C-alpha positions as a LaTeX table, in Angstrom:
\begin{tabular}{lrrr}
\hline
Residue & $x$ (\AA) & $y$ (\AA) & $z$ (\AA) \\
\hline
Met1 & $-33.35$ & 15.89 & 53.17 \\
Pro2 & $-30.40$ & 14.14 & 54.97 \\
Ser3 & $-28.57$ & 11.18 & 53.61 \\
Ile4 & $-27.92$ & 7.78 & 55.56 \\
Ser5 & $-25.57$ & 5.15 & 54.54 \\
Ala6 & $-26.14$ & 1.65 & 55.58 \\
Arg7 & $-24.70$ & $-1.87$ & 54.84 \\
Ile8 & $-27.33$ & $-4.86$ & 54.22 \\
Pro9 & $-26.48$ & $-8.40$ & 53.45 \\
Asp10 & $-26.62$ & $-9.46$ & 49.67 \\
Asp11 & $-29.80$ & $-11.31$ & 50.17 \\
Glu12 & $-31.68$ & $-8.21$ & 51.82 \\
Arg13 & $-30.05$ & $-6.34$ & 48.80 \\
Glu14 & $-31.51$ & $-8.70$ & 46.33 \\
Ala15 & $-35.08$ & $-8.68$ & 48.34 \\
Leu16 & $-34.97$ & $-4.77$ & 47.93 \\
Asn17 & $-34.36$ & $-4.78$ & 44.50 \\
Glu18 & $-37.30$ & $-7.17$ & 43.81 \\
Val19 & $-39.55$ & $-5.13$ & 45.88 \\
Thr20 & $-38.47$ & $-1.99$ & 44.18 \\
Glu21 & $-39.25$ & $-3.61$ & 40.81 \\
Leu22 & $-42.44$ & $-4.67$ & 41.94 \\
Leu23 & $-43.59$ & $-1.27$ & 43.11 \\
Gly24 & $-42.17$ & 0.49 & 39.92 \\
Glu25 & $-40.35$ & 2.71 & 41.75 \\
Asp26 & $-36.61$ & 3.96 & 42.56 \\
Arg27 & $-34.52$ & 2.32 & 45.40 \\
Ser28 & $-34.61$ & 5.62 & 47.41 \\
Thr29 & $-38.16$ & 5.53 & 47.41 \\
Thr30 & $-38.61$ & 2.18 & 48.34 \\
Ile31 & $-36.07$ & 2.24 & 51.09 \\
Arg32 & $-38.09$ & 5.20 & 52.45 \\
Lys33 & $-41.26$ & 3.32 & 52.58 \\
Ala34 & $-39.81$ & 0.19 & 53.83 \\
Ile35 & $-38.60$ & 2.46 & 56.98 \\
Arg36 & $-41.40$ & 4.15 & 57.63 \\
Glu37 & $-43.63$ & 1.12 & 57.43 \\
Gly38 & $-40.96$ & $-0.87$ & 59.64 \\
Leu39 & $-40.57$ & 2.15 & 62.20 \\
His40 & $-44.23$ & 1.93 & 62.48 \\
Asp41 & $-44.42$ & $-2.13$ & 62.95 \\
Leu42 & $-41.67$ & $-1.80$ & 65.58 \\
Arg43 & $-43.50$ & 1.12 & 67.47 \\
Val44 & $-46.88$ & $-1.02$ & 67.35 \\
Arg45 & $-44.67$ & $-3.82$ & 68.76 \\
Val46 & $-43.17$ & $-2.10$ & 71.75 \\
Ala47 & $-46.44$ & $-0.62$ & 72.40 \\
Val48 & $-48.19$ & $-4.11$ & 72.63 \\
Glu49 & $-45.42$ & $-5.49$ & 74.89 \\
Arg50 & $-45.40$ & $-2.81$ & 77.03 \\
Tyr51 & $-49.57$ & $-2.79$ & 77.37 \\
Gln52 & $-49.59$ & $-6.39$ & 77.62 \\
Ser53 & $-46.93$ & $-6.13$ & 80.73 \\
Gly54 & $-49.13$ & $-3.43$ & 82.29 \\
Glu55 & $-46.24$ & $-1.06$ & 81.98 \\
Val56 & $-48.29$ & 1.43 & 80.02 \\
Ser57 & $-51.95$ & 2.54 & 79.99 \\
Val58 & $-54.25$ & 2.52 & 77.10 \\
Lys59 & $-53.43$ & 6.15 & 75.94 \\
Gln60 & $-49.65$ & 5.89 & 76.72 \\
Ala61 & $-49.73$ & 2.79 & 74.42 \\
Ala62 & $-51.49$ & 4.76 & 71.59 \\
Arg63 & $-48.89$ & 7.21 & 71.96 \\
Ile64 & $-46.05$ & 4.72 & 71.60 \\
Ala65 & $-47.73$ & 3.31 & 68.40 \\
Gly66 & $-48.28$ & 6.41 & 67.11 \\
Val67 & $-51.79$ & 6.28 & 66.37 \\
Ser68 & $-55.08$ & 7.55 & 67.78 \\
Leu69 & $-56.94$ & 5.97 & 70.71 \\
Gly70 & $-59.41$ & 4.59 & 68.47 \\
Glu71 & $-56.83$ & 3.20 & 66.16 \\
Trp72 & $-55.08$ & 1.54 & 69.44 \\
Leu73 & $-58.37$ & $-0.15$ & 70.45 \\
Glu74 & $-58.80$ & $-1.64$ & 66.97 \\
Leu75 & $-55.14$ & $-2.73$ & 66.96 \\
Ala76 & $-55.82$ & $-4.46$ & 70.53 \\
Arg77 & $-59.14$ & $-5.96$ & 69.52 \\
Glu78 & $-57.60$ & $-7.34$ & 66.41 \\
Arg79 & $-54.66$ & $-8.91$ & 68.29 \\
Asn80 & $-56.90$ & $-9.88$ & 71.20 \\
Leu81 & $-54.96$ & $-8.11$ & 73.73 \\
Ala82 & $-56.09$ & $-8.65$ & 77.23 \\
Ser83 & $-57.52$ & $-5.51$ & 78.56 \\
Gln84 & $-55.22$ & $-3.77$ & 81.12 \\
Leu85 & $-57.63$ & $-1.11$ & 82.07 \\
Thr86 & $-57.92$ & 0.18 & 85.30 \\
Pro87 & $-60.86$ & 2.45 & 86.84 \\
Glu88 & $-58.58$ & 5.46 & 86.60 \\
Asp89 & $-57.87$ & 4.49 & 82.74 \\
Leu90 & $-61.37$ & 4.24 & 82.20 \\
Glu91 & $-62.07$ & 7.51 & 83.35 \\
Ser92 & $-59.20$ & 9.34 & 81.66 \\
Asp93 & $-60.23$ & 7.33 & 78.30 \\
Ala94 & $-63.74$ & 8.63 & 78.58 \\
Asp95 & $-62.28$ & 12.17 & 79.13 \\
Ala96 & $-60.01$ & 12.11 & 76.14 \\
Ala97 & $-63.10$ & 10.92 & 74.08 \\
Arg98 & $-65.15$ & 13.54 & 75.19 \\
Asp99 & $-62.65$ & 15.91 & 73.99 \\
Leu100 & $-62.56$ & 14.46 & 70.56 \\
\hline
\end{tabular}
């Protein structure tokens, strides 16, 4: 596994140490979890923004977020996102659902 070095402010280092202790893990494991969860959250945020702007379809938003179509629809429902579905999107999504 490659190694990455980063500088973080003292307050973030203290927060990292607190979370590491809460989880009962070593610092490297906590950092990997934080990066994985943070990247997921960032992907979802970008997908939401692009979906809301009409820039991407439902299927594209799910792909950007790194989730299944069903998970994306649940995220959209939870966040009360206005539907950007076109008739073509509905047809494409129905085809994708049939393939599941």
